[in-house]
Amino acid sequence: MRFWLRNEEMALEEMVQRLNAVSRHTDEIMHQDIVPLCAADIQEQLKRRFAYLSGGRGQDGSPVITFPDYPAFSEIPDKEFQSVMTYLTSIPSLQDAGIGFILVIDRRQDKWTSVKASVLRIAASFPANLQLVLVLRPTGFFQRTLSEIAFKFNRDDFKMKVPVIMLSSVPELHGYIDKSQLTEDLGGTLDYCHSRWLCHRTAIESFALMVKQTAQMLQSFGTELAETELPNDVQSTSSVLSTHTEKKDKAKEDLQLALKEGQRILESLREPLAESTAHSVNQDQLDSQATVQRLLAQLNETEAAFDEFWAKHQQKLGQCLQLRHFEQGFREVKATLDTVSQKIATFTDVGNSLAHVEHLLRSLASLEEKSSVAVERARALALQGQQLIENKHYAVDSIHPKCEELQHLCHQFATEISRRRGLLSKSRELHSLLETSMKWCDEGIYLLASQPVDKCQSQDGAEAALQEIEKFLETGVENKIQELSKIYKEYETILTPDLLDHVQKVFQKQESMHEMFHRRQASLKKLAAKQTRPVQPVAPRPEALAKSPCPSPGSWRGSENSGSEDSALRRGPYRRAKNERSENRQGRGSSTGDEEEGLAILRRHVMNELLDTERAYVEELLSVLEGYAAEMENPLMTHLISTGLHNKKDVLFGNMEEIYHFHNRVFLRELERCTDCPELVGRCFLERMEDFQIYEKYCQNKPRSESLWRQCSDCPFFQECQKKLDHKLSLDSYLLKPVQRITKYQLLLKEMLKYSRNCEGAEDLQEALSSILGILKAVNDSMHLIAITGYDGNLSDLGKLLMQGSFSVWTDHKKGHTKVKELARFKPMQRHLFLHEKAVLFCKKREENGEGYEKAPSYSYKQSLNMTAVGITENVKGDAKKFEIWYNSREEVYIVQAPTPEIKAAWVNEIRKVLTSQLQACREASQHRTLEHSHSLPLPAPSSTSPSGGNSRHVKKLEERKTDPLSLEGYVSSSLPKPPEKGKGWSKTSHSLEVPEDEGGWSSAEEPINSSDAEEDGGVGPKKLVPGKYTVVLDDEKGGPDTLAMRSGDVVEVVEEGAEGLWYVRDLSSGTEGWVPASSLSALLGTSSSAQCLSSSESSPGSAVLSNSSSCSEGCPAPFSDLQG
């Protein structure tokens, strides 16, 4: 840089010196250094022509100045005369002027007095050397005579440094000066035009001034260029270069104009000679041409000096611009390579599976491909810098370190990529070995599990199984880990704690499998080596029996002895058979052990499948999030994204990232901890069951995601991402993975449960399976729930969605037109019911046109029923698939027909659970208020609307029932009452299992305790009894010996109505039973507002109807308003 600055200063100094020389030479050429006068300054005086320089020369080359006859010569001011003399004497060259001037004074028409005055004035004011003065005296006789006499007498007055010769005629003048050097008025042949001479002289001097000014202008411009500070950025440097180039071009234009002017003047001077070759050119004309040529030479010198300087200056600016481009490119490339280095630094993971490693290798290759442009640019920039150095750029000391840094960054990138690829290749090799070993172990486990135990009991079967095992073990040489220490040493660079743990687990699994094979081999070898011994039965000898038909006591003893020998003989085969049976039992025991071992193998296989699919699932989610979701925010991919996808990442991918983090960080790791105990995997699911709720959010967003995909599936962005990921399937297939995964768990849990029936974690597995199925049901229900339209409230206020399904519905309302009621019985409505904890919704299902999720139905809301005012009749006459839902004491009745009896049973059971839970809540609230009143209020009368508070036994029973979970049977009963035995006064009438058409089942409106009419009458009036369970609210003080005695608080079951107004009642509290008059029974059960019952339908003994009292209603939420659709 310093060297270049010295060169710049030297170039400027050289140009200034050369241009100063041009200015100086120009002054010398024009004699401006001696006489700074120009023709333009005294143009008016020169035009008077009282003296002129004709260009003639004397015999020795002396310049001739002619003073023509000028009558007003004496009137010329001295200053003007002096200026003209000075200017005329400055025109000839210094050499000619040094010889001296010859003055020709023409006074032929003048007087002697004027001649004398003119000669004296000229002699006194002439500024240069004089060689000779020739005076043509007056031609008149008198004046000539007078001049001769006067000249003789006044000779001393004309004494000058040079001689003064008085000439009488022009011929005498020709004796001194050749005619060719004299003008025509002096009898010569010299061509002279004073106006032309004046014009040429003015042009030459103007051109000389132009040459001088041009040199000065270029000198000033060069100084300005040299002193300009170089900018530090590309744009400013380009602007300076452009500005300087424009100024240079303008200066060159002025220079060209000056050159053209000089050429024009030179041609004008040569014009007379060009017109006539016979025309002679005087010395002054030759001198003028020489002057112009010298001025043109100085101008050319000026141009050459400036061009040389400009070339250096332009080179400087060009190199500066190259440097700025290089520096800018260096900054950009370095920033890009730094970013790439940071990305490479994040590739610290060596992968947790073969698929993960493959994905990391693809990601690394993708990063290398994306970074290749930056690396190539860095190498090209380094090469460009080297070329600048070779071209002797002035900033070598700045370019060289940057080139070295670029080369270092490229080398570092290539080295790091190679190192990372080597590590990942090592990891892939290790994971491939591990997976091969795992696969080999799984195949071995399958082999052990697939060997039938019964066939292996035979020698041939055992030998065949042994051969099969030995053949399989021979394949382990290439498929299993041989030495663990060798693995540690060979893969030391990539063995992270997790990977090391994985290697150890695989090796342990491999060793465990070897141990299992050895045990199986030992067992099979025993079975193969066992020889079956033949049984030889021994019969008693017949002659021994014939000899002693009636043995004596002695013979009995002998026979006993012999019998003992025979028995010994007989016991021999028996003992052998017994030993064989014992061995068979041992074989069966070993077969049972083999069966347990086989189940353990199958459990491990299911666990391996769960882990493998879980890892693959996590990898697939990661590839989608990195390869698609993250790329949507990549500026380099923006041009490929259609406008319909802008800001739609959350719609397209939903909460997939949340699902990925849950599985990758939590669930997968917990599953891996259960590798050695697969039967305990159910606990993992149970502990994370709440986390699985995230799938509900994903599935609810799936319709929006699929709709967006169909609109933008042909977007180039998706095609480019799929190409980079090397996916064979498009994105929509991967967006379906979470839905497929949540459904896969229940299949794997079923398989695990099948092989874990007698294991420790079987209950957890069963509970986990039920929970997963519950989540699937909740997800499915929520998909339908979000399709409801027209509901003004918040569906979340209705509580948890319990069930949903499509039904045929008939309506039968008390309040309505008769015709509408009749028509409603024959024309069912198709309704989709949603059962919530607090309400049941009736909606109309509307099928939509479209594909996929867009084809899913929507549901138009019609009405809702508050569960606090709902009752059910389980069976409806004529159809086992029908049941009734009635509302507000059967003011509104909905006959619902399910698709199958099973669906009907499921709905009835679920509704019963809801009603029972509500009843329990109301009962507990009522009992709580009863206990409070029993301590603070006086005893109520029997007809009071509250239970007898003074009865401690009643309070105790209430407390017992409040804490006893079995006490609900006093309020809820859906079982058929047992029929009374014959001969005990039972009525011959029996209740039909079908509901009469005119009744439609029992309803709470028929019971005064729940009907609005009973409330308006103050609760007085007969109560219609129906079979069911009741709570006694009054003590039976009038009970006779033949009637059942009941006390307040007892739970009784009204079995059946008999003859003469008697009811057969069973006291469940005391275990007694008997007949009770209907009137007494009604009084005992009372109309207290605290009494609650769930009574069997009159038409259906197996059905149950819940009736809530007013006190219960007080503790329950207010009913929902019904919105009729």
Coordinates of N, CA and C in Angstrom, one line a residue, residues 761-830:
G761 N -47.7 -57.3 35.8 CA -48.3 -56.1 35.3 C -49.5 -56.3 34.4
A762 N -50.2 -57.5 34.5 CA -51.3 -57.7 33.7 C -52.5 -56.7 34.0
E763 N -52.7 -56.4 35.2 CA -53.8 -55.4 35.5 C -53.5 -54.1 35.0
D764 N -52.2 -53.6 35.1 CA -51.8 -52.3 34.5 C -52.0 -52.4 33.0
L765 N -51.7 -53.5 32.3 CA -51.8 -53.6 30.9 C -53.3 -53.5 30.5
Q766 N -54.2 -54.2 31.3 CA -55.6 -54.1 31.0 C -56.1 -52.7 31.2
E767 N -55.7 -52.0 32.3 CA -56.1 -50.7 32.5 C -55.6 -49.7 31.4
A768 N -54.3 -49.9 31.0 CA -53.7 -49.1 29.9 C -54.5 -49.3 28.6
L769 N -54.8 -50.5 28.3 CA -55.6 -50.8 27.1 C -57.0 -50.1 27.2
S770 N -57.6 -50.2 28.3 CA -58.9 -49.5 28.4 C -58.8 -48.0 28.3
S771 N -57.7 -47.5 28.9 CA -57.5 -46.0 28.8 C -57.2 -45.6 27.4
I772 N -56.4 -46.4 26.7 CA -56.1 -46.0 25.3 C -57.4 -46.1 24.4
L773 N -58.2 -47.1 24.7 CA -59.4 -47.2 23.9 C -60.3 -46.1 24.3
G774 N -60.3 -45.6 25.6 CA -61.1 -44.5 26.0 C -60.6 -43.2 25.3
I775 N -59.3 -43.1 25.1 CA -58.8 -41.9 24.4 C -59.2 -42.0 22.9
L776 N -59.1 -43.2 22.3 CA -59.6 -43.3 20.9 C -61.0 -42.9 20.8
K777 N -61.8 -43.4 21.8 CA -63.2 -43.0 21.7 C -63.4 -41.5 21.9
A778 N -62.7 -40.9 22.8 CA -62.8 -39.5 23.1 C -62.4 -38.7 21.8
V779 N -61.3 -39.2 21.2 CA -60.9 -38.5 20.0 C -61.9 -38.6 18.9
N780 N -62.5 -39.8 18.7 CA -63.5 -40.0 17.7 C -64.8 -39.2 18.1
D781 N -65.1 -39.1 19.4 CA -66.3 -38.3 19.7 C -66.0 -36.9 19.5
S782 N -64.8 -36.4 19.8 CA -64.5 -35.0 19.6 C -64.5 -34.6 18.2
M783 N -64.2 -35.5 17.3 CA -64.3 -35.3 15.9 C -65.7 -35.0 15.4
H784 N -66.6 -35.7 16.0 CA -68.0 -35.5 15.8 C -68.5 -34.2 16.4
L785 N -68.0 -34.0 17.7 CA -68.4 -32.8 18.4 C -68.1 -31.5 17.8
I786 N -67.0 -31.4 17.2 CA -66.6 -30.2 16.5 C -67.4 -29.9 15.2
A787 N -68.1 -30.9 14.8 CA -68.9 -30.8 13.6 C -70.3 -30.2 13.9
I788 N -70.6 -30.0 15.2 CA -72.0 -29.5 15.5 C -72.1 -28.0 15.2
T789 N -73.1 -27.6 14.5 CA -73.4 -26.2 14.1 C -74.7 -25.8 14.7
G790 N -74.8 -24.5 15.0 CA -76.1 -24.0 15.4 C -76.3 -23.9 16.9
Y791 N -75.4 -24.5 17.7 CA -75.6 -24.4 19.1 C -75.0 -23.1 19.7
D792 N -75.9 -22.4 20.4 CA -75.5 -21.0 20.8 C -74.6 -21.0 22.0
G793 N -74.7 -22.0 22.9 CA -73.9 -22.0 24.1 C -72.5 -22.6 23.9
N794 N -71.8 -22.8 25.0 CA -70.5 -23.4 25.0 C -70.6 -24.9 25.3
L795 N -70.2 -25.7 24.3 CA -70.3 -27.2 24.5 C -69.6 -27.7 25.7
S796 N -68.5 -27.0 26.1 CA -67.7 -27.4 27.2 C -68.4 -27.3 28.5
D797 N -69.5 -26.4 28.5 CA -70.3 -26.3 29.8 C -71.2 -27.5 30.0
L798 N -71.4 -28.3 29.0 CA -72.2 -29.5 29.1 C -71.5 -30.6 29.8
G799 N -70.2 -30.5 30.1 CA -69.5 -31.6 30.7 C -68.9 -32.5 29.7
K800 N -68.3 -33.6 30.2 CA -67.6 -34.5 29.3 C -68.6 -35.2 28.4
L801 N -68.2 -35.4 27.1 CA -69.0 -36.1 26.1 C -68.8 -37.6 26.4
L802 N -69.9 -38.3 26.7 CA -69.9 -39.7 27.1 C -70.1 -40.6 26.0
M803 N -71.1 -40.3 25.1 CA -71.5 -41.2 24.0 C -72.0 -40.3 22.9
Q804 N -72.0 -40.8 21.7 CA -72.6 -40.2 20.6 C -73.0 -41.3 19.5
G805 N -74.1 -41.1 18.8 CA -74.5 -42.0 17.8 C -75.7 -41.6 17.1
S806 N -76.1 -42.3 16.0 CA -77.2 -42.0 15.2 C -78.4 -42.9 15.6
F807 N -79.6 -42.3 15.7 CA -80.8 -43.1 16.1 C -82.0 -42.6 15.3
S808 N -83.0 -43.5 15.3 CA -84.4 -43.1 14.8 C -85.2 -42.6 16.0
V809 N -85.8 -41.5 15.9 CA -86.5 -40.9 17.1 C -87.9 -40.6 16.7
W810 N -88.9 -41.0 17.6 CA -90.3 -40.6 17.6 C -90.5 -39.7 18.8
T811 N -91.4 -38.7 18.6 CA -91.8 -37.8 19.7 C -93.2 -38.0 20.0
D812 N -93.5 -37.8 21.3 CA -94.9 -37.9 21.8 C -95.0 -37.0 23.0
H813 N -95.4 -35.7 22.7 CA -95.5 -34.7 23.7 C -96.9 -34.5 24.2
K814 N -97.1 -34.2 25.5 CA -98.4 -33.9 26.0 C -98.9 -32.6 25.5
K815 N -98.0 -31.6 25.4 CA -98.4 -30.3 24.9 C -98.1 -30.3 23.4
G816 N -99.2 -30.3 22.6 CA -99.0 -30.3 21.2 C -100.3 -30.7 20.5
H817 N -100.4 -30.4 19.2 CA -101.5 -30.8 18.5 C -101.7 -32.3 18.3
T818 N -102.9 -32.7 18.5 CA -103.2 -34.2 18.5 C -102.7 -34.8 17.2
K819 N -102.9 -34.1 16.1 CA -102.5 -34.7 14.8 C -101.0 -34.8 14.7
V820 N -100.3 -33.9 15.3 CA -98.9 -34.0 15.3 C -98.4 -35.1 16.1
K821 N -99.1 -35.4 17.2 CA -98.7 -36.5 18.1 C -98.9 -37.8 17.4
E822 N -100.1 -37.9 16.7 CA -100.3 -39.2 16.0 C -99.4 -39.4 14.8
L823 N -99.1 -38.4 14.1 CA -98.2 -38.5 13.0 C -96.8 -38.9 13.5
A824 N -96.4 -38.3 14.6 CA -95.1 -38.5 15.1 C -94.8 -40.0 15.4
R825 N -95.9 -40.8 15.7 CA -95.7 -42.2 16.1 C -95.3 -43.0 14.8
F826 N -95.6 -42.6 13.7 CA -95.4 -43.4 12.5 C -94.2 -42.9 11.6
K827 N -93.8 -41.7 11.8 CA -92.7 -41.1 11.0 C -91.6 -40.7 11.9
P828 N -90.5 -41.6 11.9 CA -89.4 -41.3 12.8 C -88.5 -40.2 12.2
M829 N -87.8 -39.5 13.1 CA -86.8 -38.5 12.7 C -85.4 -39.2 12.9
Q830 N -84.5 -38.9 11.9 CA -83.1 -39.4 12.1 C -82.3 -38.3 12.8

